[in-house]
Each structure stands twice: as C-alpha cells, then as structure tokens.
Amino acid sequence: MSASTVSYGSAVSADFGGGGLVDLRSDTVTRPTPAMRQAMAHAAVGDDVFGDDPTVNVLQQRIAALLGFEAALFMPSGTASNLCALLAHCGRGDEYLVGQLAHTYRYEAGGGAVLGGIQPQPIAQQPDGTLSLAEVEAAIKPDDPHFARSRLLCLENTWNGKVLTQDYLEQATALARRHGLSSHLDGARLFNAAVASGSTAGAIASLFDSVSVCFSKGLGAPVGSALCGTREFIARAHRIRKLTGGGMRQIGLLAAAAMHALDHHVDRLADDHVLAKRLADGLAALPGITVTPPQTNIVFAHVDGGRGPDLLAHLQSRGVLATGLLGLRFVTHLDVDAAGIDRAIAAAGEFLQP
Ligand SMILES: *Cc1c(COP(=O)(O)O)cnc(C)c1O
C-alpha cells in the first residue's frame, strides 16, 4: 500500500519503511480485495425498496438459511440491525436485559431508548463475557404496574473477542423462553465465534429468536449487516428499517461484496486468530506489559505504570495503529499479515525494552 492511497491524517501518512501501515485499530478498516471489487462491479442490481434487487434477495435467503432462520434483511450497519431488532421485539415501556459493556447498550447511542421508549436493564459482564444467569433471572421483572415489562434478552458473541460457550447460550436462551422473553444475539463477530469454537454459525445463531451479523468486520466487506428472524419478525423490522432511513436502492453492489465475503472470507478468520496469538505471545514476552491470551482476533494488553498512551504514540510513530479504550486493543484482520504483526511486536519492544 503506498502512502498516496491512504490518508489517516498527517501523523500517520508517511510510508513506514516501505511496509505501509499496520492498522490494528479494528477489523473494520479492511479494503475490499480486487476479487471482491470484481464481484461488486458485476452484481445484478435493482431497486431494493421495491424488493427488486436480485443480489440482495439472494443474499438475504442465503444468510437466513445459513443461520437457521426463515427470513433476513440486509442492513446498512450493525447498529441499524440491532436497533431494528430492538424496536421489532419491544414496544414503549418494555425493557431489554443486556450486558453493561455490550455494544447494543453502550455504543449505539441509546437508540432503543431514544426511538423506541425501550428501557435497558444492563447487567455486568463476568470476566468470560457471560451475564450471570442468576443475575439475569433476578433482574426479570414480575408482571406488576410498578415495573417496565421485561421483554428481551440480548447477548453478544463474540464479546470483546471472547467466545460464549454453546452450553451457556443454550441455558441463557432457555431461561429467556421460560420467562416469556425473546432473545436476540448481537453476532457482529458471530463467524469468529463459530470458527474459534469449531462450531457453525447456524448452530450458535439458531438458539436465538433473532440475530444480527456484520459483513463489515472480519469478513472484510465495505458495508453491511444482516438481521435474521421469523418472516413475521422481519416484516416488522422491514418497516422499522424504512422508518429509520435504512431503505436503500441499488444495493446489490454491496450485497455482492457480502456474498463474496461469505464465499471466501469465513474460513480464513482462523488466520486472523493465529495472528492475534502471534501478537499476544510476542507482546507477552516483553517487560512491563500484561496480555490477555486471545480467543479470536482481538488482543487486550495492559501497560504498567500508566504508559499505555505513550506506547500507543510510539507505535503510531512506527506506523502501527491500535486503540486504547479498555487497556490497549489490537485487532487482526484480512489486511494484516505475519510481517506486520512482527513489526508491531518489534515497535513495542523498542519502547518497552529500549
Ligand atoms: C461493530 C459492532 C456492531 C455494529 O457496528 P456498526 O459500526 O454499526 O456496523 C455491533 N455490535 C458489535 C459487538 C460490534 O462489534
């Protein structure tokens, strides 16, 4: 990648030793591959608001079947997908139970409350990413006019790169059913969970009443998510997608990218997981840094003495980008390779053992 093809601002626009940037901020930074661009260029398209886009229709049927649902709807983003799910499951004065640090609760601008009058009931994640089922059960409100109506349990898998076990997901969705709650899975990185656990995305997703998956994370598409559920649920979500401005026209171009990702970029997520482990092992061998062993493609590290921001700045000066929201976070993806990971480790080494 030449410096002229990318602009992240002047601080990081130089050509670092000919190797280009090693951008580990997120798996959303991938560019469509030449083959994906070919698929997009040749996509058959129509007006999807009229239901006329053949590529969108094929993608929706395909992702629904793959994940074990009757129907699916192509969405502009994961946030839109989760919002449409919340509004399709819950009405005003209903409540959904969700992780305190779940994307849907924390990082989606409170859309369910803003647009749907839906009250969140956050529950702290345990270190393994699960919500304690005892806490979930205790938080479900009885039918009493004092309380919001508990209506939905929303889980996230992977959460911060952690895989929730099949056993846990079975118990959690059974608990929801027992109490008359629906269940929604924010599966932005569902395919990472499936690849890491040796399961299938369908086996995980079909435990839930609805699931949202992202094509724009590790799968490497430029845009797009899908929401899956029953035909009746998806019909409601369709109306809400229109209401929130997400009805799109000749988006077969984007659906073709998503389809290409399903064909070519699922199994290779295992490569991202191997690279995350390579990065974690390399960093863990350095002094002054504590690394959480990754289960999938996200590596968290804590730098002693509050020097995390300084390490980030040093890495950036060497063309290695990461983020520091909860400790330091490094995400592997389609556009990084082993050489890039080794450059990231070497750059961290310059700072941690000068
Ligand atoms: C990225 C992500 C989303 C959706 O994000 P968008 O940027 O709106 O596509 C939802 N949930 C999780 C867990 C995510 O990582």
XYZ file of C-alpha atoms and ligand atoms in Angstrom:
369
model
C 0.000 0.000 0.000
C 1.517 3.311 -0.957
C 1.121 6.362 1.243
C -0.782 8.120 -1.524
C -3.631 5.599 -1.464
C -4.454 6.137 2.171
C -4.988 9.110 4.402
C -5.253 8.736 8.148
C -4.076 12.290 8.841
C -0.591 13.657 8.659
C 0.715 11.871 11.752
C 0.419 8.504 10.094
C 0.566 9.215 6.376
C 4.280 8.569 5.826
C 5.425 5.366 4.147
C 6.861 3.421 7.064
C 9.954 1.645 5.849
C 8.112 0.575 2.725
C 5.915 -1.731 4.786
C 2.935 0.602 4.959
C 0.683 0.960 7.947
C -0.079 -1.916 10.264
C -3.593 -0.864 11.192
C -4.756 -2.877 14.197
C -7.425 -0.422 15.358
C -10.298 -2.585 14.178
C -11.299 -5.304 11.748
C -13.497 -2.657 10.098
C -10.512 -0.992 8.391
C -10.144 -3.607 5.647
C -10.429 -2.502 1.983
C -12.361 -4.663 -0.450
C -10.000 -7.055 -2.213
C -9.657 -6.910 -6.019
C -11.805 -10.052 -6.284
C -14.479 -8.503 -4.057
C -14.443 -5.357 -6.204
C -14.910 -7.552 -9.284
C -17.911 -9.221 -7.668
C -19.348 -5.798 -6.839
C -18.741 -4.468 -10.353
C -20.599 -7.368 -11.926
C -23.519 -7.560 -9.494
C -27.032 -7.616 -10.895
C -28.977 -4.810 -9.210
C -32.488 -3.403 -8.901
C -34.387 -1.083 -6.576
C -34.349 -2.828 -3.220
C -37.061 -0.575 -1.772
C -39.303 -2.210 -4.411
C -37.823 -5.587 -3.443
C -36.326 -5.735 -6.935
C -32.636 -6.206 -6.249
C -31.856 -9.816 -7.170
C -28.462 -9.857 -5.454
C -29.919 -8.560 -2.185
C -32.703 -11.137 -2.387
C -30.229 -13.979 -2.882
C -28.028 -12.738 -0.037
C -31.000 -12.480 2.331
C -32.189 -16.004 1.505
C -28.702 -17.337 1.814
C -27.832 -15.787 5.183
C -31.238 -16.771 6.622
C -30.722 -20.393 5.566
C -27.118 -20.430 6.748
C -28.066 -19.184 10.217
C -31.238 -21.282 10.525
C -33.948 -18.603 10.134
C -36.996 -18.086 7.919
C -36.007 -14.647 6.698
C -33.324 -11.972 6.709
C -32.970 -8.302 5.915
C -29.860 -6.546 4.605
C -28.919 -3.611 6.843
C -26.611 -0.619 6.381
C -24.778 -1.245 9.674
C -24.729 -3.403 12.768
C -26.137 -0.510 14.755
C -29.113 -0.252 12.383
C -29.583 -4.004 12.566
C -29.596 -4.133 16.371
C -31.855 -1.053 16.539
C -34.400 -2.581 14.158
C -34.254 -5.775 16.230
C -34.870 -3.903 19.492
C -37.790 -1.963 18.001
C -39.261 -5.088 16.426
C -39.064 -7.070 19.684
C -40.050 -4.344 22.168
C -42.599 -1.551 22.463
C -42.638 1.590 24.610
C -42.347 0.716 28.289
C -40.773 -2.653 27.561
C -37.316 -3.462 28.774
C -34.396 -5.485 27.440
C -31.695 -7.159 29.512
C -28.230 -6.572 28.106
C -24.572 -6.544 29.108
C -23.286 -3.408 30.825
C -20.483 -3.252 28.245
C -22.479 -4.729 25.355
C -22.260 -2.853 22.072
C -26.052 -2.579 21.837
C -26.295 -0.895 25.224
C -23.092 1.110 25.331
C -22.031 2.003 21.819
C -25.227 2.545 19.847
C -26.226 5.975 21.160
C -29.088 4.601 23.235
C -31.190 4.143 20.098
C -33.706 1.787 21.694
C -34.491 4.384 24.381
C -34.355 7.388 22.028
C -36.540 5.965 19.285
C -38.486 3.176 20.959
C -39.031 4.167 24.596
C -37.340 0.883 25.478
C -35.673 0.732 28.885
C -32.359 -1.093 29.063
C -31.612 -3.257 32.103
C -27.821 -3.564 31.983
C -26.139 -6.484 33.723
C -22.391 -6.607 34.373
C -20.421 -8.967 32.168
C -18.389 -11.575 34.007
C -14.712 -11.927 33.032
C -15.602 -14.644 30.492
C -18.080 -12.329 28.766
C -21.227 -14.054 30.023
C -24.025 -12.473 32.017
C -24.636 -14.400 35.241
C -27.863 -16.325 34.678
C -28.787 -15.850 38.340
C -28.452 -12.085 37.864
C -30.436 -12.204 34.644
C -33.191 -14.189 36.326
C -33.248 -11.828 39.323
C -33.484 -8.809 37.006
C -36.518 -10.111 35.098
C -39.461 -8.118 36.470
C -42.734 -9.697 37.536
C -45.940 -8.518 35.861
C -46.666 -5.545 38.100
C -47.601 -1.959 37.165
C -44.551 -0.661 39.017
C -42.200 -2.231 36.520
C -41.278 -1.982 32.887
C -42.247 -5.169 31.034
C -39.196 -7.416 30.689
C -39.390 -8.479 27.059
C -35.996 -9.347 25.585
C -32.610 -10.821 26.480
C -29.812 -9.503 24.274
C -26.429 -11.280 24.210
C -23.250 -10.600 22.249
C -20.918 -13.248 20.763
C -18.041 -12.769 20.452
C -17.850 -10.166 23.190
C -14.511 -8.334 23.317
C -13.146 -11.234 21.307
C -14.384 -13.829 23.795
C -16.475 -16.799 22.735
C -19.577 -17.665 24.759
C -19.905 -21.450 25.042
C -22.743 -23.330 23.364
C -23.723 -24.689 26.753
C -24.065 -21.176 28.174
C -26.020 -19.931 25.160
C -28.422 -22.887 25.440
C -29.013 -22.179 29.126
C -29.406 -18.423 28.619
C -31.896 -18.744 25.745
C -33.815 -21.443 27.668
C -34.006 -19.111 30.672
C -35.385 -16.337 28.443
C -38.001 -18.699 26.978
C -39.015 -19.938 30.430
C -39.812 -16.357 31.439
C -41.570 -15.463 28.192
C -38.732 -13.243 26.943
C -37.499 -13.209 23.378
C -33.773 -13.463 22.705
C -31.541 -11.513 20.322
C -27.902 -12.172 19.503
C -25.626 -9.324 18.506
C -23.418 -11.539 16.369
C -21.325 -8.801 14.786
C -18.455 -11.312 15.024
C -20.560 -14.493 15.026
C -18.355 -16.119 12.385
C -15.263 -15.552 14.533
C -17.065 -17.354 17.363
C -18.008 -20.234 15.064
C -14.514 -20.630 13.611
C -12.831 -20.397 17.025
C -15.138 -22.931 18.671
C -15.231 -25.375 15.758
C -18.999 -24.942 15.703
C -21.138 -23.499 12.926
C -22.636 -20.037 12.830
C -26.043 -21.684 12.370
C -25.711 -23.848 15.491
C -24.984 -20.757 17.572
C -27.434 -18.324 15.963
C -30.445 -20.610 15.725
C -30.718 -20.769 19.522
C -31.999 -17.181 19.370
C -35.212 -15.598 18.096
C -33.165 -13.111 16.083
C -29.539 -12.496 15.193
C -27.565 -9.662 13.674
C -24.320 -10.389 11.827
C -21.824 -7.947 10.301
C -20.208 -8.365 6.903
C -18.053 -5.308 7.515
C -15.937 -6.661 10.392
C -13.637 -9.646 9.924
C -15.485 -10.732 6.782
C -13.980 -7.730 5.020
C -16.965 -6.222 3.170
C -17.069 -2.423 2.968
C -20.612 -2.103 4.355
C -23.462 -4.159 5.633
C -25.071 -6.389 8.200
C -27.982 -8.775 8.160
C -30.819 -9.236 10.634
C -32.417 -12.699 10.721
C -35.628 -13.925 12.328
C -39.087 -15.281 11.542
C -40.881 -13.946 8.466
C -43.268 -12.037 10.693
C -40.427 -10.501 12.751
C -38.512 -9.499 9.626
C -41.646 -7.877 8.194
C -41.802 -5.667 11.298
C -38.069 -4.946 11.103
C -38.522 -4.014 7.427
C -40.997 -1.274 8.332
C -38.617 0.000 11.036
C -35.663 -0.057 8.653
C -37.677 2.206 6.337
C -38.726 4.467 9.208
C -35.128 4.924 10.323
C -33.943 5.796 6.823
C -32.321 2.467 6.024
C -34.311 1.649 2.881
C -31.667 1.571 0.152
C -31.857 1.264 -3.619
C -29.341 -0.492 -5.924
C -27.502 -2.124 -3.058
C -26.851 -5.353 -4.902
C -23.399 -3.777 -5.263
C -22.981 -4.104 -1.502
C -24.802 -7.415 -1.195
C -22.379 -8.825 -3.776
C -19.480 -7.839 -1.525
C -21.180 -9.553 1.422
C -21.799 -12.671 -0.665
C -18.185 -12.721 -1.786
C -17.174 -12.451 1.883
C -19.359 -15.450 2.770
C -17.763 -17.445 -0.048
C -14.141 -16.529 0.594
C -13.593 -14.884 3.966
C -15.185 -17.122 6.591
C -12.724 -19.998 6.961
C -9.773 -17.622 6.759
C -10.873 -15.976 10.017
C -8.755 -18.753 11.551
C -5.711 -16.946 10.099
C -6.686 -13.786 11.995
C -6.918 -15.817 15.200
C -3.439 -17.269 14.609
C -2.051 -13.767 14.051
C -3.724 -12.492 17.227
C -1.996 -15.266 19.152
C 1.325 -14.445 17.464
C 0.914 -10.814 18.540
C -0.129 -11.756 22.085
C 2.821 -14.126 22.509
C 5.258 -11.546 21.151
C 3.971 -8.764 23.388
C 3.754 -11.020 26.449
C 7.482 -11.779 26.112
C 8.240 -8.066 26.622
C 8.679 -6.483 30.069
C 6.107 -4.125 31.582
C 3.058 -5.373 29.699
C 0.318 -7.845 30.630
C -1.511 -9.517 27.775
C -4.826 -11.364 27.882
C -4.497 -14.526 25.753
C -6.885 -14.010 22.813
C -9.625 -16.486 21.873
C -10.282 -14.891 18.489
C -8.961 -11.788 16.692
C -8.792 -9.204 19.499
C -5.810 -8.762 21.820
C -6.044 -6.706 25.012
C -2.917 -5.576 26.801
C -2.265 -3.506 29.895
C 0.941 -1.496 30.146
C 2.458 -0.970 33.608
C 2.813 2.476 35.114
C 0.056 4.118 33.070
C 2.316 4.099 29.999
C -0.345 2.755 27.630
C -0.943 6.083 25.845
C 2.835 6.572 25.437
C 3.190 3.108 23.927
C 0.297 3.854 21.544
C 2.010 7.094 20.483
C 5.311 5.269 19.953
C 3.613 2.567 17.896
C 1.919 5.232 15.799
C 5.291 6.877 15.121
C 6.371 3.497 13.715
C 3.266 3.092 11.563
C 1.438 0.703 13.899
C -2.065 1.770 14.879
C -4.046 0.435 17.834
C -6.674 1.835 20.201
C -6.834 2.269 23.944
C -10.390 2.151 25.138
C -10.183 -0.641 27.726
C -6.463 -1.107 28.058
C -4.764 -1.315 24.675
C -6.671 -3.115 21.954
C -5.221 -4.698 18.822
C -7.473 -6.328 16.214
C -6.218 -8.613 13.451
C -7.927 -8.887 10.063
C -7.669 -9.542 6.340
C -5.303 -6.634 5.706
C -2.531 -7.563 8.154
C -0.034 -10.386 7.790
C 2.639 -12.033 9.936
C 5.277 -9.500 8.824
C 3.035 -6.675 10.008
C 2.444 -8.383 13.345
C 6.193 -8.854 13.773
C 6.718 -5.154 13.042
C 4.149 -4.303 15.713
C 5.948 -6.517 18.249
C 9.329 -5.031 17.332
C 7.987 -1.489 17.674
C 6.533 -2.321 21.104
C 9.905 -3.805 22.048
C 11.706 -0.551 21.200
C 9.505 1.190 23.747
C 9.286 -1.457 26.479
C 12.928 -2.638 26.476
C 14.898 0.251 24.946
C -19.200 -3.331 15.215
C -20.225 -3.886 16.103
C -21.580 -3.613 15.923
C -22.114 -2.749 14.802
O -21.363 -1.681 14.487
P -21.580 -0.793 13.177
O -20.357 0.033 13.169
O -22.825 -0.031 13.387
O -21.692 -1.704 12.000
C -22.471 -4.185 16.784
N -22.065 -4.991 17.767
C -20.776 -5.286 17.967
C -20.399 -6.230 19.043
C -19.814 -4.741 17.154
O -18.531 -5.054 17.342
